Amino acid sequence: MIKFLDLHKINERFRSEIDSKLKEVLDSGWYLLGEQNKVFESNFAKYCGTKHCIGCANGLEALTLIIRAYGFGTGDEIIVPANTYIASILSITENGCTPVLVEPDINTYNINPDLIEEKINEKTKAIMVVHLYGQAVQMEKIWNLAKKYNLKVIEDSAQAHGAMYQGKRTGNLSDASGFSFYPGKNLGCLGDGGCVTTNDDELAEKIRAIRNYGSHIKYHNIYKGINSRLDEIQAAVLDVKLKYLDNDNNRRREIAEYYKQNINNPEIILPETYEDNAHVWHIFAIRTKNREKLQQYLKDNEIQTMIHYPIPPHRQECYKEWNNLSFPVTEQIHNEILSLPMSPVLTDEELDTICSVINNFR
């Protein structure tokens, strides 16, 4: 079986370094907000090109913390792509704000910048962009809209560690960005983890407090905070793997290029990219009108696939108030999308098998 994602094989490459770091954490006797956090936060901020990185419990809470720290709440609207993963939407509603859904570009799956301005009104506070599947959003039009209407720009960079736009990395294309370090991400830990990156000194200090019960000094609570901390073990693991992130992303680009050059089947629509370094290929998502048939065919040929995502946010039961809304582009994507195996440990032989099997699909 060709696995969709072989996490054991991915992490086994770093076993000796991780073992050494885990011993270091254990021997230190300090397991939260310690030296490992400081080192990783500094190194990841430097990697993204930002002044600050604030570790937290997961990617959802990274976004939630940003919105909370800005003070957005009931009556405020935040523009967000209609076809994103549910976490982007949950971070908005968790703060009492209203998500305003915007259709994506059918070719790239990222938010369509040309459809944003018509959604802006006096209640709009921010635009949340999602670098979906690992491709950086084309930010120029969004920056211009934010400046014109005095809006904040928030990045959901959960799938796009290291992706580039105009020479800058995701995490440094907005006022603040949320990252996830879920194990399956391009930079993944051994459990849950996340962070916020920003160049805003005041925002960074506020988020540092809110993630820690609203406190900079123990028992002195200046905000109504939450408990959302990146533990020392995960920070240590992430710092080990960060050194290899660019190499892994380059391998993902090689795999994506191989797929694009060698999948030749009129039933399959291949993904499009803006520019060479814009995409880090967290997901290689194809589209087909015969998804269920193709997925079963690949399974029968011992190739694992996944669907990102089978149900769009506005069709989810938890958002019943949206169930009667229509977003035809989003719905088409969610009905046709299928994700092929993608990881830096896929072999050339496995890629050749995947492409040959797909090309024989009828």
Coordinates of C-alpha atoms in Angstrom, one line a residue:
M1 CA 0.0 0.0 0.0
I2 CA 1.3 3.5 -0.9
K3 CA 0.3 5.5 2.1
F4 CA -1.2 9.0 1.7
L5 CA 1.1 10.2 4.5
D6 CA 3.7 8.0 6.3
L7 CA 4.3 10.0 9.5
H8 CA 6.5 7.3 11.0
K9 CA 8.8 7.4 8.0
I10 CA 8.9 11.2 7.9
N11 CA 9.9 11.5 11.6
E12 CA 12.2 8.5 11.6
R13 CA 14.7 10.6 9.6
F14 CA 15.2 12.8 12.6
R15 CA 15.1 10.2 15.4
S16 CA 18.6 10.7 16.8
E17 CA 18.2 14.5 17.0
I18 CA 14.7 14.2 18.4
D19 CA 15.8 11.6 21.0
S20 CA 18.6 14.0 22.1
K21 CA 16.2 16.9 22.4
L22 CA 13.6 14.9 24.3
K23 CA 16.3 13.9 26.8
E24 CA 17.3 17.6 27.1
V25 CA 13.7 18.5 27.9
L26 CA 13.3 15.7 30.4
D27 CA 16.6 16.5 32.2
S28 CA 15.7 20.2 32.4
G29 CA 12.7 19.6 34.6
W30 CA 10.9 22.5 32.8
Y31 CA 8.1 21.6 30.5
L32 CA 6.1 24.7 29.6
L33 CA 7.2 28.1 28.3
G34 CA 10.8 27.4 28.8
E35 CA 14.0 27.6 26.9
Q36 CA 12.9 25.3 24.1
N37 CA 9.9 27.7 23.4
K38 CA 12.2 30.7 23.4
V39 CA 14.6 29.0 20.9
F40 CA 12.0 27.8 18.5
E41 CA 10.0 31.0 18.6
S42 CA 13.1 33.0 17.8
N43 CA 14.1 30.6 15.0
F44 CA 10.7 30.4 13.4
A45 CA 10.2 34.2 13.6
K46 CA 13.6 34.5 11.8
Y47 CA 12.5 31.9 9.2
C48 CA 9.3 33.8 8.5
G49 CA 11.0 37.2 8.5
T50 CA 8.8 38.5 11.4
K51 CA 9.7 40.2 14.6
H52 CA 7.6 37.9 16.8
C53 CA 6.5 34.2 17.0
I54 CA 4.3 33.2 19.9
G55 CA 3.8 29.5 20.4
C56 CA 0.3 28.2 21.3
A57 CA -1.6 25.0 21.6
N58 CA -2.8 24.5 18.0
G59 CA -3.6 26.3 14.8
L60 CA -7.3 27.0 15.6
E61 CA -6.3 28.8 18.8
A62 CA -3.6 30.7 17.0
L63 CA -6.3 32.3 14.8
T64 CA -8.7 32.7 17.7
L65 CA -6.0 34.5 19.8
I66 CA -5.3 37.0 17.0
I67 CA -9.0 37.9 16.7
R68 CA -9.4 38.1 20.4
A69 CA -6.3 40.2 20.9
Y70 CA -7.6 42.7 18.3
G71 CA -10.8 43.0 20.4
F72 CA -13.1 42.0 17.5
G73 CA -16.5 40.6 18.7
T74 CA -20.2 40.7 18.4
G75 CA -21.4 42.7 15.4
D76 CA -18.0 42.6 13.7
E77 CA -17.6 40.9 10.4
I78 CA -14.5 39.1 9.1
I79 CA -14.2 38.1 5.4
V80 CA -13.0 34.5 4.8
P81 CA -12.9 32.1 1.9
A82 CA -16.0 29.9 1.6
N83 CA -14.0 26.7 0.8
T84 CA -11.6 26.7 3.7
Y85 CA -11.2 24.1 6.5
I86 CA -13.7 24.6 9.3
A87 CA -11.0 25.9 11.7
S88 CA -10.8 29.2 9.9
I89 CA -14.5 29.7 10.4
L90 CA -14.5 28.4 14.0
S91 CA -11.9 31.0 15.0
I92 CA -14.2 33.8 13.9
T93 CA -17.4 32.5 15.5
E94 CA -15.6 31.6 18.7
N95 CA -15.0 35.3 19.2
G96 CA -18.6 36.2 18.5
C97 CA -17.8 37.7 15.1
T98 CA -19.7 37.0 11.8
P99 CA -17.8 35.2 9.0
V100 CA -18.6 36.6 5.6
L101 CA -17.9 33.9 3.0
V102 CA -16.3 34.6 -0.3
E103 CA -15.9 32.2 -3.3
P104 CA -12.5 30.9 -4.3
D105 CA -10.8 30.9 -7.7
I106 CA -11.7 27.6 -9.3
N107 CA -8.2 27.1 -10.7
T108 CA -6.1 27.8 -7.5
Y109 CA -8.7 27.1 -4.8
N110 CA -7.6 30.3 -2.9
I111 CA -9.9 33.2 -2.2
N112 CA -10.9 35.2 -5.3
P113 CA -9.6 38.8 -4.5
D114 CA -12.0 40.3 -7.1
L115 CA -15.0 39.2 -5.1
I116 CA -13.9 40.7 -1.8
E117 CA -14.7 44.4 -2.1
E118 CA -18.4 43.9 -2.7
K119 CA -18.6 42.2 0.8
I120 CA -17.0 45.1 2.7
N121 CA -19.2 47.3 4.8
E122 CA -19.1 49.4 8.0
K123 CA -19.1 46.2 10.1
T124 CA -16.1 44.7 8.3
K125 CA -13.0 44.5 10.6
A126 CA -10.6 42.1 8.8
I127 CA -9.9 39.9 5.8
M128 CA -8.7 36.4 6.7
V129 CA -6.8 34.8 3.8
V130 CA -6.1 31.1 3.8
H131 CA -3.1 29.8 1.9
L132 CA -5.0 26.6 1.0
Y133 CA -3.2 23.4 0.2
G134 CA 0.1 25.3 0.6
Q135 CA -0.2 28.0 -2.1
A136 CA 0.3 31.6 -1.0
V137 CA -2.6 33.8 -1.8
Q138 CA -1.9 36.6 -4.3
M139 CA -1.9 39.4 -1.7
E140 CA -1.5 42.6 -3.7
K141 CA -5.2 43.3 -4.2
I142 CA -5.9 42.3 -0.6
W143 CA -3.3 44.7 0.8
N144 CA -4.8 47.5 -1.3
L145 CA -8.3 46.8 0.0
A146 CA -7.1 46.6 3.6
K147 CA -5.5 50.0 3.2
K148 CA -8.5 51.5 1.4
Y149 CA -11.0 50.4 4.1
N150 CA -8.6 50.4 7.1
L151 CA -9.0 46.7 7.7
K152 CA -6.7 44.1 9.3
V153 CA -5.3 41.2 7.3
I154 CA -5.0 37.9 9.0
E155 CA -3.3 34.9 7.4
D156 CA -4.3 31.3 8.0
S157 CA -0.9 29.8 7.2
A158 CA -1.7 26.3 8.7
Q159 CA -0.9 24.6 5.4
A160 CA 1.7 26.9 4.0
H161 CA 4.9 26.8 6.0
G162 CA 7.6 28.4 3.8
A163 CA 5.4 29.4 0.9
M164 CA 6.5 32.6 -0.8
Y165 CA 4.8 35.7 -2.3
Q166 CA 6.9 38.6 -3.8
G167 CA 10.0 37.3 -2.0
K168 CA 8.4 37.1 1.5
R169 CA 7.2 34.0 3.3
T170 CA 3.7 33.3 4.6
G171 CA 3.4 34.5 8.1
N172 CA 4.9 37.8 7.1
L173 CA 2.3 38.9 4.5
S174 CA -0.3 40.3 6.9
D175 CA -0.8 42.0 10.3
A176 CA -0.8 38.6 12.0
S177 CA -0.7 35.0 11.0
G178 CA -1.8 31.7 12.6
F179 CA 0.2 28.5 12.0
S180 CA -0.7 24.9 12.8
F181 CA 2.0 22.3 13.7
Y182 CA -0.4 19.3 13.5
P183 CA 1.7 16.2 12.8
G184 CA 0.7 16.0 9.1
K185 CA 1.7 19.6 8.3
N186 CA 4.8 20.5 6.3
L187 CA 6.3 21.4 9.7
G188 CA 4.6 19.1 12.1
C189 CA 5.2 18.2 15.7
L190 CA 4.4 15.0 17.6
G191 CA 1.1 16.2 18.8
D192 CA -0.8 19.4 18.6
G193 CA 0.9 22.8 18.4
G194 CA 0.6 26.2 16.8
C195 CA 1.9 29.7 16.8
V196 CA 1.2 33.3 15.8
T197 CA 3.6 35.4 13.8
T198 CA 3.5 39.2 13.6
N199 CA 5.5 42.4 13.4
D200 CA 3.1 44.2 15.8
D201 CA 4.9 44.6 19.2
E202 CA 1.7 45.5 21.1
L203 CA -0.3 42.6 19.6
A204 CA 2.5 40.1 20.3
E205 CA 2.7 41.1 24.0
K206 CA -1.1 40.9 24.3
I207 CA -1.2 37.4 22.7
R208 CA 1.7 36.2 25.0
A209 CA -0.5 37.1 28.0
I210 CA -3.8 35.9 26.7
R211 CA -2.4 32.4 25.8
N212 CA -1.2 32.2 29.5
Y213 CA -4.4 32.9 31.4
G214 CA -4.1 36.6 30.6
S215 CA -0.9 37.0 32.6
H216 CA 2.7 38.0 32.0
I217 CA 3.4 37.6 35.8
K218 CA 2.0 34.6 37.6
Y219 CA -1.2 35.4 39.5
H220 CA -1.4 38.9 37.9
N221 CA -4.1 38.6 35.3
I222 CA -4.5 41.7 33.1
Y223 CA -6.7 40.0 30.5
K224 CA -9.5 37.4 30.6
G225 CA -7.1 34.8 29.0
I226 CA -7.1 31.2 28.1
N227 CA -4.6 28.3 28.5
S228 CA -3.0 27.8 25.1
R229 CA 0.6 27.0 25.4
L230 CA 3.1 25.2 23.2
D231 CA 4.8 22.6 25.4
E232 CA 8.6 22.2 25.6
I233 CA 8.6 18.8 23.9
Q234 CA 6.8 20.0 20.8
A235 CA 8.9 23.2 20.6
A236 CA 12.0 21.1 20.8
V237 CA 10.8 18.7 18.0
L238 CA 9.8 21.6 15.8
D239 CA 13.1 23.3 16.2
V240 CA 14.8 20.1 15.0
K241 CA 12.6 19.7 12.0
L242 CA 12.7 23.4 11.0
K243 CA 16.2 23.0 9.8
Y244 CA 15.0 20.6 7.1
L245 CA 11.8 22.4 6.1
D246 CA 13.1 24.0 3.0
N247 CA 14.6 20.8 1.7
D248 CA 11.4 18.9 2.4
N249 CA 9.4 21.7 0.6
N250 CA 11.7 21.4 -2.4
R251 CA 11.1 17.7 -2.5
R252 CA 7.3 18.3 -2.4
R253 CA 7.8 20.7 -5.4
E254 CA 9.6 17.9 -7.3
I255 CA 6.8 15.5 -6.6
A256 CA 4.2 18.0 -7.7
E257 CA 6.1 18.7 -10.9
Y258 CA 6.4 15.0 -11.5
Y259 CA 2.6 14.6 -11.1
K260 CA 1.9 17.5 -13.4
Q261 CA 4.3 16.2 -16.1
N262 CA 3.2 12.5 -15.9
I263 CA -0.5 12.4 -15.1
N264 CA -2.1 12.4 -18.5
N265 CA -5.8 11.5 -18.2
P266 CA -8.6 13.6 -19.6
E267 CA -10.7 12.7 -16.6
I268 CA -8.3 14.6 -14.3
I269 CA -8.0 18.4 -13.7
L270 CA -4.6 19.2 -12.3
P271 CA -3.9 22.1 -9.8
E272 CA -2.5 25.4 -11.0
T273 CA 0.2 27.6 -9.4
Y274 CA 1.0 31.3 -9.5
E275 CA 4.8 31.2 -9.4
D276 CA 7.6 28.7 -8.6
N277 CA 8.0 29.3 -4.9
A278 CA 4.4 30.3 -4.1
H279 CA 3.4 26.7 -3.4
V280 CA 4.8 24.2 -0.8
W281 CA 2.3 21.5 -1.7
H282 CA 0.9 20.5 1.6
I283 CA -1.8 18.9 -0.5
F284 CA -1.7 17.9 -4.1
A285 CA -5.4 18.1 -5.0
I286 CA -6.8 17.0 -8.3
R287 CA -10.4 17.3 -9.5
T288 CA -12.6 14.8 -11.3
K289 CA -16.3 14.4 -12.0
N290 CA -15.9 10.7 -11.0
R291 CA -14.3 11.1 -7.6
E292 CA -15.9 8.2 -5.8
K293 CA -15.1 5.8 -8.7
L294 CA -11.5 7.1 -8.9
Q295 CA -10.9 6.9 -5.2
Q296 CA -12.2 3.3 -5.1
Y297 CA -10.1 2.4 -8.1
L298 CA -7.0 3.8 -6.5
K299 CA -7.8 2.0 -3.2
D300 CA -8.2 -1.2 -5.2
N301 CA -4.7 -0.6 -6.6
E302 CA -3.3 0.0 -3.0
I303 CA -3.0 3.8 -3.3
Q304 CA -4.4 5.8 -0.4
T305 CA -6.1 9.1 -1.1
M306 CA -8.1 11.7 1.0
I307 CA -10.7 14.3 0.3
H308 CA -9.9 17.9 1.4
Y309 CA -12.8 18.5 2.1
P310 CA -16.0 16.6 1.5
I311 CA -18.4 19.1 3.1
P312 CA -18.0 22.9 2.8
P313 CA -18.4 25.0 5.9
H314 CA -21.8 26.4 4.8
R315 CA -23.2 22.9 4.6
Q316 CA -22.0 21.8 8.0
E317 CA -24.6 20.9 10.6
C318 CA -23.0 23.3 13.2
Y319 CA -23.7 26.2 10.9
K320 CA -27.4 25.4 10.1
E321 CA -28.1 29.0 9.6
W322 CA -26.0 28.9 6.4
N323 CA -27.4 25.6 5.0
N324 CA -29.6 27.4 2.5
L325 CA -26.8 29.5 1.1
S326 CA -25.4 28.8 -2.3
F327 CA -21.7 29.0 -3.2
P328 CA -21.5 27.1 -6.5
V329 CA -17.7 27.3 -7.0
T330 CA -17.0 26.1 -3.5
E331 CA -19.6 23.3 -3.9
Q332 CA -18.1 22.2 -7.2
I333 CA -14.6 22.0 -5.6
H334 CA -15.8 20.1 -2.6
N335 CA -17.7 17.6 -4.8
E336 CA -14.7 17.0 -7.2
I337 CA -11.5 17.3 -5.1
L338 CA -9.3 14.4 -4.4
S339 CA -5.9 14.5 -2.7
L340 CA -3.1 12.3 -3.9
P341 CA -0.2 11.0 -1.7
M342 CA 2.2 13.9 -1.0
S343 CA 5.1 13.8 1.4
P344 CA 8.9 14.3 1.2
V345 CA 9.5 10.5 1.7
L346 CA 7.5 9.3 -1.4
T347 CA 9.9 7.5 -3.7
D348 CA 10.3 7.9 -7.4
E349 CA 9.0 4.3 -7.8
E350 CA 5.9 5.1 -5.9
L351 CA 5.3 8.2 -7.9
D352 CA 5.7 6.3 -11.2
T353 CA 3.1 3.7 -9.9
I354 CA 0.6 6.3 -8.9
C355 CA 0.8 8.1 -12.2
S356 CA 0.6 4.9 -14.3
V357 CA -2.5 3.7 -12.3
I358 CA -4.2 7.1 -12.7
N359 CA -3.5 7.2 -16.4
N360 CA -5.2 3.8 -16.8
F361 CA -8.3 5.0 -15.1
R362 CA -11.4 5.1 -17.3

